[in-house]
């Protein structure tokens, strides 16, 4: 089946620094990629939707200058959390969508900002 | 009001029990329904995908959709400790891969040996 690789699985960074999370579809081309944020014991909250080669569409309340999304190819999307602060600590999950394989999720990245 | 309502539980059952998980939704535009299983600190994995009203079975799992009542269910037969996870219902308005998913809150299930 379809596989989405998300790295890193866990990252700890200092407040004020930037962190990049990578999401890669390994055996299929993703027409669309989604980025979610999940707080403990809560459901997934959609942050943004991105299509290859175009700007991401951000959900209401999500700061596009803080959460930079790049979708350079049909197999790779990155989320950069810029000038991270402790309140950005969360579990970030990507999902890659394709016509043939539906929605496939990455394994998630646990970000801790200290 | 949330578009998708799901009882967060927690739900605790003995091994071998039949588990029933449910979601209701308010928007009749939802046409495609999914159930995901999420283990702690992992991404969700797809269990079932359904479109039409009725039942769909896959091994120990049965997904049920009742569009007239805007109600979907997931049944797990002969539950196992390895089924302990959070179960998320999700739905979309279109079949296209670019259509966003709307998730329920997730139900935390524990199957006790």
PDB file of N, CA and C in Angstrom, chain A residues 103-106, chain B residues 35-39 42-48 82 85-88:
ATOM      1  N   UNK A 103      -6.259   8.903   0.986  1.00  0.00           N
ATOM      2  CA  UNK A 103      -5.492   9.695   1.939  1.00  0.00           C
ATOM      3  C   UNK A 103      -4.579   8.783   2.762  1.00  0.00           C
ATOM      4  N   UNK A 104      -3.294   9.075   2.765  1.00  0.00           N
ATOM      5  CA  UNK A 104      -2.329   8.315   3.555  1.00  0.00           C
ATOM      6  C   UNK A 104      -1.616   9.271   4.484  1.00  0.00           C
ATOM      7  N   UNK A 105      -1.537   8.887   5.761  1.00  0.00           N
ATOM      8  CA  UNK A 105      -0.949   9.766   6.754  1.00  0.00           C
ATOM      9  C   UNK A 105       0.488   9.382   7.076  1.00  0.00           C
ATOM     10  N   UNK A 106       1.280  10.410   7.402  1.00  0.00           N
ATOM     11  CA  UNK A 106       2.612  10.162   7.928  1.00  0.00           C
ATOM     12  C   UNK A 106       2.519   9.726   9.376  1.00  0.00           C
TER      13      UNK A 106
ATOM     14  N   UNK B  35     -13.060   5.357   8.535  1.00  0.00           N
ATOM     15  CA  UNK B  35     -12.659   5.113   9.917  1.00  0.00           C
ATOM     16  C   UNK B  35     -11.153   4.916   9.954  1.00  0.00           C
ATOM     17  N   UNK B  36     -10.513   5.642  10.862  1.00  0.00           N
ATOM     18  CA  UNK B  36      -9.074   5.538  11.049  1.00  0.00           C
ATOM     19  C   UNK B  36      -8.780   5.040  12.464  1.00  0.00           C
ATOM     20  N   UNK B  37      -7.686   4.326  12.594  1.00  0.00           N
ATOM     21  CA  UNK B  37      -7.188   3.902  13.893  1.00  0.00           C
ATOM     22  C   UNK B  37      -5.877   4.641  14.130  1.00  0.00           C
ATOM     23  N   UNK B  38      -5.728   5.177  15.330  1.00  0.00           N
ATOM     24  CA  UNK B  38      -4.505   5.908  15.653  1.00  0.00           C
ATOM     25  C   UNK B  38      -3.940   5.393  16.975  1.00  0.00           C
ATOM     26  N   UNK B  39      -2.768   4.814  16.890  1.00  0.00           N
ATOM     27  CA  UNK B  39      -2.060   4.428  18.102  1.00  0.00           C
ATOM     28  C   UNK B  39      -1.356   5.658  18.656  1.00  0.00           C
ATOM     29  N   UNK B  42       1.333   8.152  16.909  1.00  0.00           N
ATOM     30  CA  UNK B  42       1.498   7.709  15.535  1.00  0.00           C
ATOM     31  C   UNK B  42       0.468   8.400  14.648  1.00  0.00           C
ATOM     32  N   UNK B  43       0.677   8.344  13.349  1.00  0.00           N
ATOM     33  CA  UNK B  43      -0.303   8.880  12.434  1.00  0.00           C
ATOM     34  C   UNK B  43      -1.482   7.939  12.279  1.00  0.00           C
ATOM     35  N   UNK B  44      -2.635   8.443  11.871  1.00  0.00           N
ATOM     36  CA  UNK B  44      -3.814   7.589  11.666  1.00  0.00           C
ATOM     37  C   UNK B  44      -3.607   6.620  10.497  1.00  0.00           C
ATOM     38  N   UNK B  45      -4.174   5.434  10.620  1.00  0.00           N
ATOM     39  CA  UNK B  45      -4.148   4.475   9.520  1.00  0.00           C
ATOM     40  C   UNK B  45      -5.585   4.116   9.150  1.00  0.00           C
ATOM     41  N   UNK B  46      -5.826   4.015   7.866  1.00  0.00           N
ATOM     42  CA  UNK B  46      -7.173   3.777   7.362  1.00  0.00           C
ATOM     43  C   UNK B  46      -7.614   2.347   7.647  1.00  0.00           C
ATOM     44  N   UNK B  47      -8.821   2.242   8.230  1.00  0.00           N
ATOM     45  CA  UNK B  47      -9.406   0.934   8.482  1.00  0.00           C
ATOM     46  C   UNK B  47     -10.487   0.604   7.456  1.00  0.00           C
ATOM     47  N   UNK B  48     -11.390   1.545   7.258  1.00  0.00           N
ATOM     48  CA  UNK B  48     -12.535   1.295   6.398  1.00  0.00           C
ATOM     49  C   UNK B  48     -12.875   2.557   5.613  1.00  0.00           C
ATOM     50  N   UNK B  82      -4.660  -5.658  21.065  1.00  0.00           N
ATOM     51  CA  UNK B  82      -3.976  -4.867  20.032  1.00  0.00           C
ATOM     52  C   UNK B  82      -4.911  -3.866  19.352  1.00  0.00           C
ATOM     53  N   UNK B  85      -6.633   1.618  20.971  1.00  0.00           N
ATOM     54  CA  UNK B  85      -6.161   2.764  20.189  1.00  0.00           C
ATOM     55  C   UNK B  85      -7.262   3.817  20.219  1.00  0.00           C
ATOM     56  N   UNK B  86      -7.032   4.903  19.541  1.00  0.00           N
ATOM     57  CA  UNK B  86      -8.073   5.908  19.332  1.00  0.00           C
ATOM     58  C   UNK B  86      -8.630   5.735  17.919  1.00  0.00           C
ATOM     59  N   UNK B  87      -9.939   5.707  17.824  1.00  0.00           N
ATOM     60  CA  UNK B  87     -10.610   5.513  16.542  1.00  0.00           C
ATOM     61  C   UNK B  87     -11.268   6.819  16.114  1.00  0.00           C
ATOM     62  N   UNK B  88     -10.936   7.237  14.924  1.00  0.00           N
ATOM     63  CA  UNK B  88     -11.426   8.503  14.385  1.00  0.00           C
ATOM     64  C   UNK B  88     -12.325   8.240  13.190  1.00  0.00           C
TER      65      UNK B  88
END
